[in-house]
XYZ file of C-alpha atoms in Angstrom:
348
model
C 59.764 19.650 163.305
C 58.885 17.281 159.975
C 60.882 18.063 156.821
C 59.830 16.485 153.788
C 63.261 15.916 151.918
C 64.228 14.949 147.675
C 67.057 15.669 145.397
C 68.484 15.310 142.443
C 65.683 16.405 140.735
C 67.759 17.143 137.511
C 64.875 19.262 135.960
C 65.944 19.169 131.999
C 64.428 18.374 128.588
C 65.801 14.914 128.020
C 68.178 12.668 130.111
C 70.280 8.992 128.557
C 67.569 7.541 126.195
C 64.372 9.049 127.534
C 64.254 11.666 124.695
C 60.705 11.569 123.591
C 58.025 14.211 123.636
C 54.723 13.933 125.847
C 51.205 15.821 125.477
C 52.901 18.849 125.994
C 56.510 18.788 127.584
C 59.057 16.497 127.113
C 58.478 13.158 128.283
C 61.142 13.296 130.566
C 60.017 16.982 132.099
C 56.215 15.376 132.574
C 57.681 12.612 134.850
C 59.116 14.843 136.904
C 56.508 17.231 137.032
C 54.618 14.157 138.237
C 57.279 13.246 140.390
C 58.038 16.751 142.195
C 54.059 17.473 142.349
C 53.533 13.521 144.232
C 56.609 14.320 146.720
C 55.117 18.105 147.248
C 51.689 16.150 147.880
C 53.529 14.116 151.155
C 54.709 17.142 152.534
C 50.512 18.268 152.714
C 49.324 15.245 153.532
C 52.516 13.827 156.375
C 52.315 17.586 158.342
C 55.307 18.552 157.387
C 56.760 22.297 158.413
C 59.093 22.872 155.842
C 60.231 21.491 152.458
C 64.008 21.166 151.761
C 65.675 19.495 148.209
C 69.321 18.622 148.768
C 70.854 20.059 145.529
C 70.647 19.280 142.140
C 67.087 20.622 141.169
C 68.294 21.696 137.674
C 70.604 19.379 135.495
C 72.922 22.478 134.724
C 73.128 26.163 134.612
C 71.300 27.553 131.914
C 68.542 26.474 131.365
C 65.849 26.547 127.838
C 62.908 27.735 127.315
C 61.013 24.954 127.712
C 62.413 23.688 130.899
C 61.515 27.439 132.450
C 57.966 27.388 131.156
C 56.874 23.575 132.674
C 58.248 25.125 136.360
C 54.266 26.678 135.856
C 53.274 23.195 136.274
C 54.243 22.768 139.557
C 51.963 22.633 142.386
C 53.969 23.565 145.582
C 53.187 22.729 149.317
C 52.107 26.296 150.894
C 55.568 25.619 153.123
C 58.856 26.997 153.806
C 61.207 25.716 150.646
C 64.692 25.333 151.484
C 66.931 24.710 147.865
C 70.611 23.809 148.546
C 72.907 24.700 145.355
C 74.147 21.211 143.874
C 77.490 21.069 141.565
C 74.408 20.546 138.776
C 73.070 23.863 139.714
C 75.606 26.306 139.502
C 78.870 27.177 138.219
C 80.813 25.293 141.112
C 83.612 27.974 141.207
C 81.000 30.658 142.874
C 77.694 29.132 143.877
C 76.256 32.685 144.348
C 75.087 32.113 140.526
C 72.844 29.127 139.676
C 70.034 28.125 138.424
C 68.073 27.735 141.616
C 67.738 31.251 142.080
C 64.504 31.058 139.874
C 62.944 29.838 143.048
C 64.038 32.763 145.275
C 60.771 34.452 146.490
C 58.578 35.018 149.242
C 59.510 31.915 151.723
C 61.176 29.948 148.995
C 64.882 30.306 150.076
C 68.314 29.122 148.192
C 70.917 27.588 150.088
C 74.497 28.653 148.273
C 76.623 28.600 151.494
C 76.299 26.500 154.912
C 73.677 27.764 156.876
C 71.132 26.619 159.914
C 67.558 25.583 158.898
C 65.390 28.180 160.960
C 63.651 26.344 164.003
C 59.760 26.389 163.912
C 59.926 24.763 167.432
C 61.577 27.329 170.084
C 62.175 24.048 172.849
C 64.033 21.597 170.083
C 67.153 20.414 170.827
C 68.242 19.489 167.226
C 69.977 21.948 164.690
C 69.551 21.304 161.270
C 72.346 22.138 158.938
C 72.300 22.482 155.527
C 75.503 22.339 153.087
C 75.634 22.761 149.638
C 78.548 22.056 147.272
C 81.909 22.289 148.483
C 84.954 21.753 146.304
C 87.970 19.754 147.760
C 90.265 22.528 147.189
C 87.351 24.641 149.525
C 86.340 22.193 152.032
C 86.968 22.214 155.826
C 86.039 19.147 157.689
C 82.868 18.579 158.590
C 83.344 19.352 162.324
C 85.040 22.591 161.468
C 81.965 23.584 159.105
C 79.691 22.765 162.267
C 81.115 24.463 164.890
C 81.490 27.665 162.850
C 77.507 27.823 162.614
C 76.867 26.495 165.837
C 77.712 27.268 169.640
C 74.729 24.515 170.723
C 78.009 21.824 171.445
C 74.655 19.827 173.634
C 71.959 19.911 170.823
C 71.548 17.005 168.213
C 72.654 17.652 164.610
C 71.359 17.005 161.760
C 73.207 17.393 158.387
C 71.553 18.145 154.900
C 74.190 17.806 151.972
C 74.857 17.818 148.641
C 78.432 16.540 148.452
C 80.920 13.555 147.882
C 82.035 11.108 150.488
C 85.464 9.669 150.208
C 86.240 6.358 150.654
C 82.757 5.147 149.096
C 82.112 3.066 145.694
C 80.760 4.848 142.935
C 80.299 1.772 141.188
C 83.681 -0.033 140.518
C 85.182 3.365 141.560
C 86.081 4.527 145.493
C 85.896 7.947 145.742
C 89.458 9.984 146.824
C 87.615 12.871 147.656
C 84.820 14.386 149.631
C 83.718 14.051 153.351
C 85.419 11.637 155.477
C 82.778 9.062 157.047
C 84.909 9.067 160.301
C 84.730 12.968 160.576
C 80.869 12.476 159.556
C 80.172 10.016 162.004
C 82.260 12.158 165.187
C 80.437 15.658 164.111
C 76.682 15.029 163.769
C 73.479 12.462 164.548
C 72.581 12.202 160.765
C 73.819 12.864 158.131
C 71.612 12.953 154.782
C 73.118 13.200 151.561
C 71.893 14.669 148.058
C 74.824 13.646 145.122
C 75.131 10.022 144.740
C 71.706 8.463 143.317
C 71.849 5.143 144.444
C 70.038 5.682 147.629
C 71.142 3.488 150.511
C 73.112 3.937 154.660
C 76.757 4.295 153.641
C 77.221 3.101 157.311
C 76.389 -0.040 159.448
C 75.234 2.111 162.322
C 72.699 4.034 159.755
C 73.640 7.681 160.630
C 75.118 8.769 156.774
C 72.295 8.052 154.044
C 72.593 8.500 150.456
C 68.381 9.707 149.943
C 69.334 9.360 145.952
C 67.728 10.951 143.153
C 63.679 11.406 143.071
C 63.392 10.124 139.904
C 66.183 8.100 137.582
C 68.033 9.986 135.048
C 70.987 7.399 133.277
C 72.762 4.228 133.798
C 74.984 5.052 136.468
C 71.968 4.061 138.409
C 70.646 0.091 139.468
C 67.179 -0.429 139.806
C 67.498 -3.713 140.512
C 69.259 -2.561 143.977
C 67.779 0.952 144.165
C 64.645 2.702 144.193
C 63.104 6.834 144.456
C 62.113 7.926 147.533
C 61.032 11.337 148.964
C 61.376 10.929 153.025
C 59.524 12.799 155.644
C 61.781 13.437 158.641
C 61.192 14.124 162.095
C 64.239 16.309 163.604
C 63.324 15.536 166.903
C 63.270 11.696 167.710
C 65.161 11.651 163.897
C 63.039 8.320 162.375
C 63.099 8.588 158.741
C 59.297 7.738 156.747
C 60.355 7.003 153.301
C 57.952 7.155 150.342
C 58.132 5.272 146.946
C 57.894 7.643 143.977
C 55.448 5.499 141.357
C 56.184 7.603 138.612
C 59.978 7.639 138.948
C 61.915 6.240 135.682
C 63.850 2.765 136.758
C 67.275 2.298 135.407
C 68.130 -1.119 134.407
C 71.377 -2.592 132.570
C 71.138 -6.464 131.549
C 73.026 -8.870 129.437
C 70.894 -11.804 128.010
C 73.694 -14.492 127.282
C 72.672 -17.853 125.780
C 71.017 -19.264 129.004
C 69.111 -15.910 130.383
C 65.136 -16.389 130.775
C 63.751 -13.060 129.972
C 60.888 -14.098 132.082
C 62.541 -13.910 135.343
C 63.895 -10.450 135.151
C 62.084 -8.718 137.849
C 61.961 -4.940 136.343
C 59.941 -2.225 138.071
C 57.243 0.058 136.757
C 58.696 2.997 133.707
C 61.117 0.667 133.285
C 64.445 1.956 131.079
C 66.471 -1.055 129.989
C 70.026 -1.176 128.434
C 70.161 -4.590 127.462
C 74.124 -6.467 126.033
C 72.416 -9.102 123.815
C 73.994 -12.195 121.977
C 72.690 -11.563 118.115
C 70.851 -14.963 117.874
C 68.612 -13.626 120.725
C 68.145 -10.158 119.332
C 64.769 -10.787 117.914
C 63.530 -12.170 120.990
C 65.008 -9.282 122.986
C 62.846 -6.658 120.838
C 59.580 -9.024 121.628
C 60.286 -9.072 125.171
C 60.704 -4.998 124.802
C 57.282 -4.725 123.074
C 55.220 -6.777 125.127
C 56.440 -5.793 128.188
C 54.420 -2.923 129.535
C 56.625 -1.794 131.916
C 59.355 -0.884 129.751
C 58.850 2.707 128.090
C 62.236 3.126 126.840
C 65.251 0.236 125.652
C 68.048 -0.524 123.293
C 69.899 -3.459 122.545
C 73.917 -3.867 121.735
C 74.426 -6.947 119.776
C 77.500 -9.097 120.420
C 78.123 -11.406 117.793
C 78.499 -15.055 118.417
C 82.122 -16.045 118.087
C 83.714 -19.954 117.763
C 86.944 -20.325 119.236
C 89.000 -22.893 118.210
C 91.050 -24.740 120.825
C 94.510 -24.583 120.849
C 97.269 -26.597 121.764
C 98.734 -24.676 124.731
C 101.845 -27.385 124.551
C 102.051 -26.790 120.956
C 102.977 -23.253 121.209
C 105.044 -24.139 123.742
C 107.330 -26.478 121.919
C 107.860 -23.837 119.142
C 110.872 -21.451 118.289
C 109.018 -18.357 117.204
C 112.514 -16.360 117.190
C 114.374 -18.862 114.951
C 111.411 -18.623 112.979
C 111.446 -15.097 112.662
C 115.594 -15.035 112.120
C 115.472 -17.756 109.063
C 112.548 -15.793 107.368
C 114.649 -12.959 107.515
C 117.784 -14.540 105.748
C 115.425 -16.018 103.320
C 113.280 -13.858 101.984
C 115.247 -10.103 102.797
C 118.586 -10.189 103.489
C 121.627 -12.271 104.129
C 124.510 -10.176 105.080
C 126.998 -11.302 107.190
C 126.216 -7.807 109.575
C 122.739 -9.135 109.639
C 123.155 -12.616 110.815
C 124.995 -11.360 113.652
C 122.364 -8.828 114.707
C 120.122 -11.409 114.507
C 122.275 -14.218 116.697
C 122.045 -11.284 119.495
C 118.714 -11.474 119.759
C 118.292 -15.217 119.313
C 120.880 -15.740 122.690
């Protein structure tokens, strides 16, 4: 069986900066119309049996009027179309409401609780399982989740999931909750995560990836490190065919100090740049922004250029700040006999 596999869609009007308007849409709803249409386009063109998005279609909830009406733009893969409920989706308390449940028709199915992907192949040996958000206060381990959909102890396993993996950098933060990676790596063959965008193996062996989001959405993201894929997956030998999305949005944070050359920055196409600037260089900054075609969206934060004047370190060192302090005192407020020998405490 092929699967083509995305998530973290995050289908909304406007996401960080990106909060322009297109021909018709929002600019950032016509990317990913773009985007969802090109990744629905591999699963025609790569054979693929079924379709699955690991969470996180929708940005939230409830969703406007205008981000209902562009769903009309979408061209869908005559497939099977498997939608697991991300913490995005739904109110995470009950995952029986979200905002995926626009798609449930005909053989477009939502995915609110842990369930087997049906087998289009009667001799495979592989089980595909597919989890959507779990809570910590909720969440068995991963082996316990398996083995309560599955009597098949002999059969490969493949995971599909939107959730958190503990013991992983979110940036400068390691995550305290989540699946463990050694109960991930005990219970299954591969596991393949929705959630965290930067896409990337969590693990040396390559069994637990992060596919990241289909196209960017904020700053939490590196594009320097991390690109949008869509992958095409084969459940039976389990090699992975990833695919570059072209129109995806590409998240970049820089600071231009004194000595940066602007020219060297290797930025991606639909570039989004967050650039920490010294002021002197502002004015360059905004040229580099306006003849750079690959940027369609930027700001700048100025710092301002600050002397500092050396100091003595031995100076400071040599100087009694305390009896300082106690003969201003005497001087200019008081010079009670009570006060002077407060103030001989603290100079002891």
């Amino acid at each position: 069986m092929r699967l083509l596999l995305y998530s973290d869609v995050h289908w909304t009007e406007t996401s960080s900066i990106i909060k322009g308007r297109g021909d018709k849409y929002s600019i950032r709803l016509e990317n990913l119309i773009k985007s969802v249409n090109w990744a629905e386009g591999i699963a025609k063109t790569s054979g693929c049996d079924a379709v699955v998005c690991l969470g996180d279609f929708f940005d939230k909830p409830n969703l406007t009027a205008e981000e209902i009406t562009s769903l009309k733009e979408l061209q869908w893969a005559n497939l099977p179309h498997y939608f697991i409920v991300g913490n995005h989706d739904s109110n995470i308390g009950d995952l029986s409401f979200a905002s995926t449940f626009v798609f449930k028709k005909n053989n477009f199915e939502v995915v609110h609780k842990p369930q087997i992907l049906p087998n289009y192949d009667i001799s495979s040996e592989t089980n595909v399982i597919m989890l959507p958000y779990v809570t910590e206060d909720n969440r068995d381990t991963l082996s316990e989740c398996i083995a309560s959909l599955t009597n098949t102890p002999m059969s490969k396993k493949v995971v599909l999931s939107h959730n958190d993996i503990a013991g992983i950098n979110y940036g400068k933060v390691v995550s305290q909750v989540g699946y463990k990676v050694d109960d991930i790596l005990s219970s299954c063959d591969l596991f393949i995560n929705g959630h965290l965008h930067n896409s990337g193996f969590v693990d040396d062996g390559e069994k637990i990836l992060n596919i990241g989001n289909l196209s960017g959405q904020n700053f939490s993201e590196n594009a320097f490190n991390h690109r949008h894929y869509c992958a095409v997956l084969d459940t039976e030998t389990l090699l992975l065919t990833y695919y570059q999305n072209p129109f995806a949005f590409n998240f970049y944070k820089v600071i231009v100090d004194i000595a940066t050359n602007l020219s060297t920055l290797d930025l991606g196409p639909n570039a989004v740049v967050s650039v920490q600037c010294v002021s002197t260089r502002v004015p360059e900054v905004r040229d580099w922004f306006e003849n750079n075609p690959n940027i369609v969206a930027s700001r700048i934060q100025a710092i301002i250029n600050r002397k500092v004047d050396t100091v003595d370190i031995s100076s400071l060192a040599a100087t009694d700040y305390l009896q300082q302090f106690s003969d201003y005192i005497l001087t200019h407020l008081d010079n009670t006999e009570v006060l002077s020998e407060e103030l001989s405490l603290i100079l002891r």
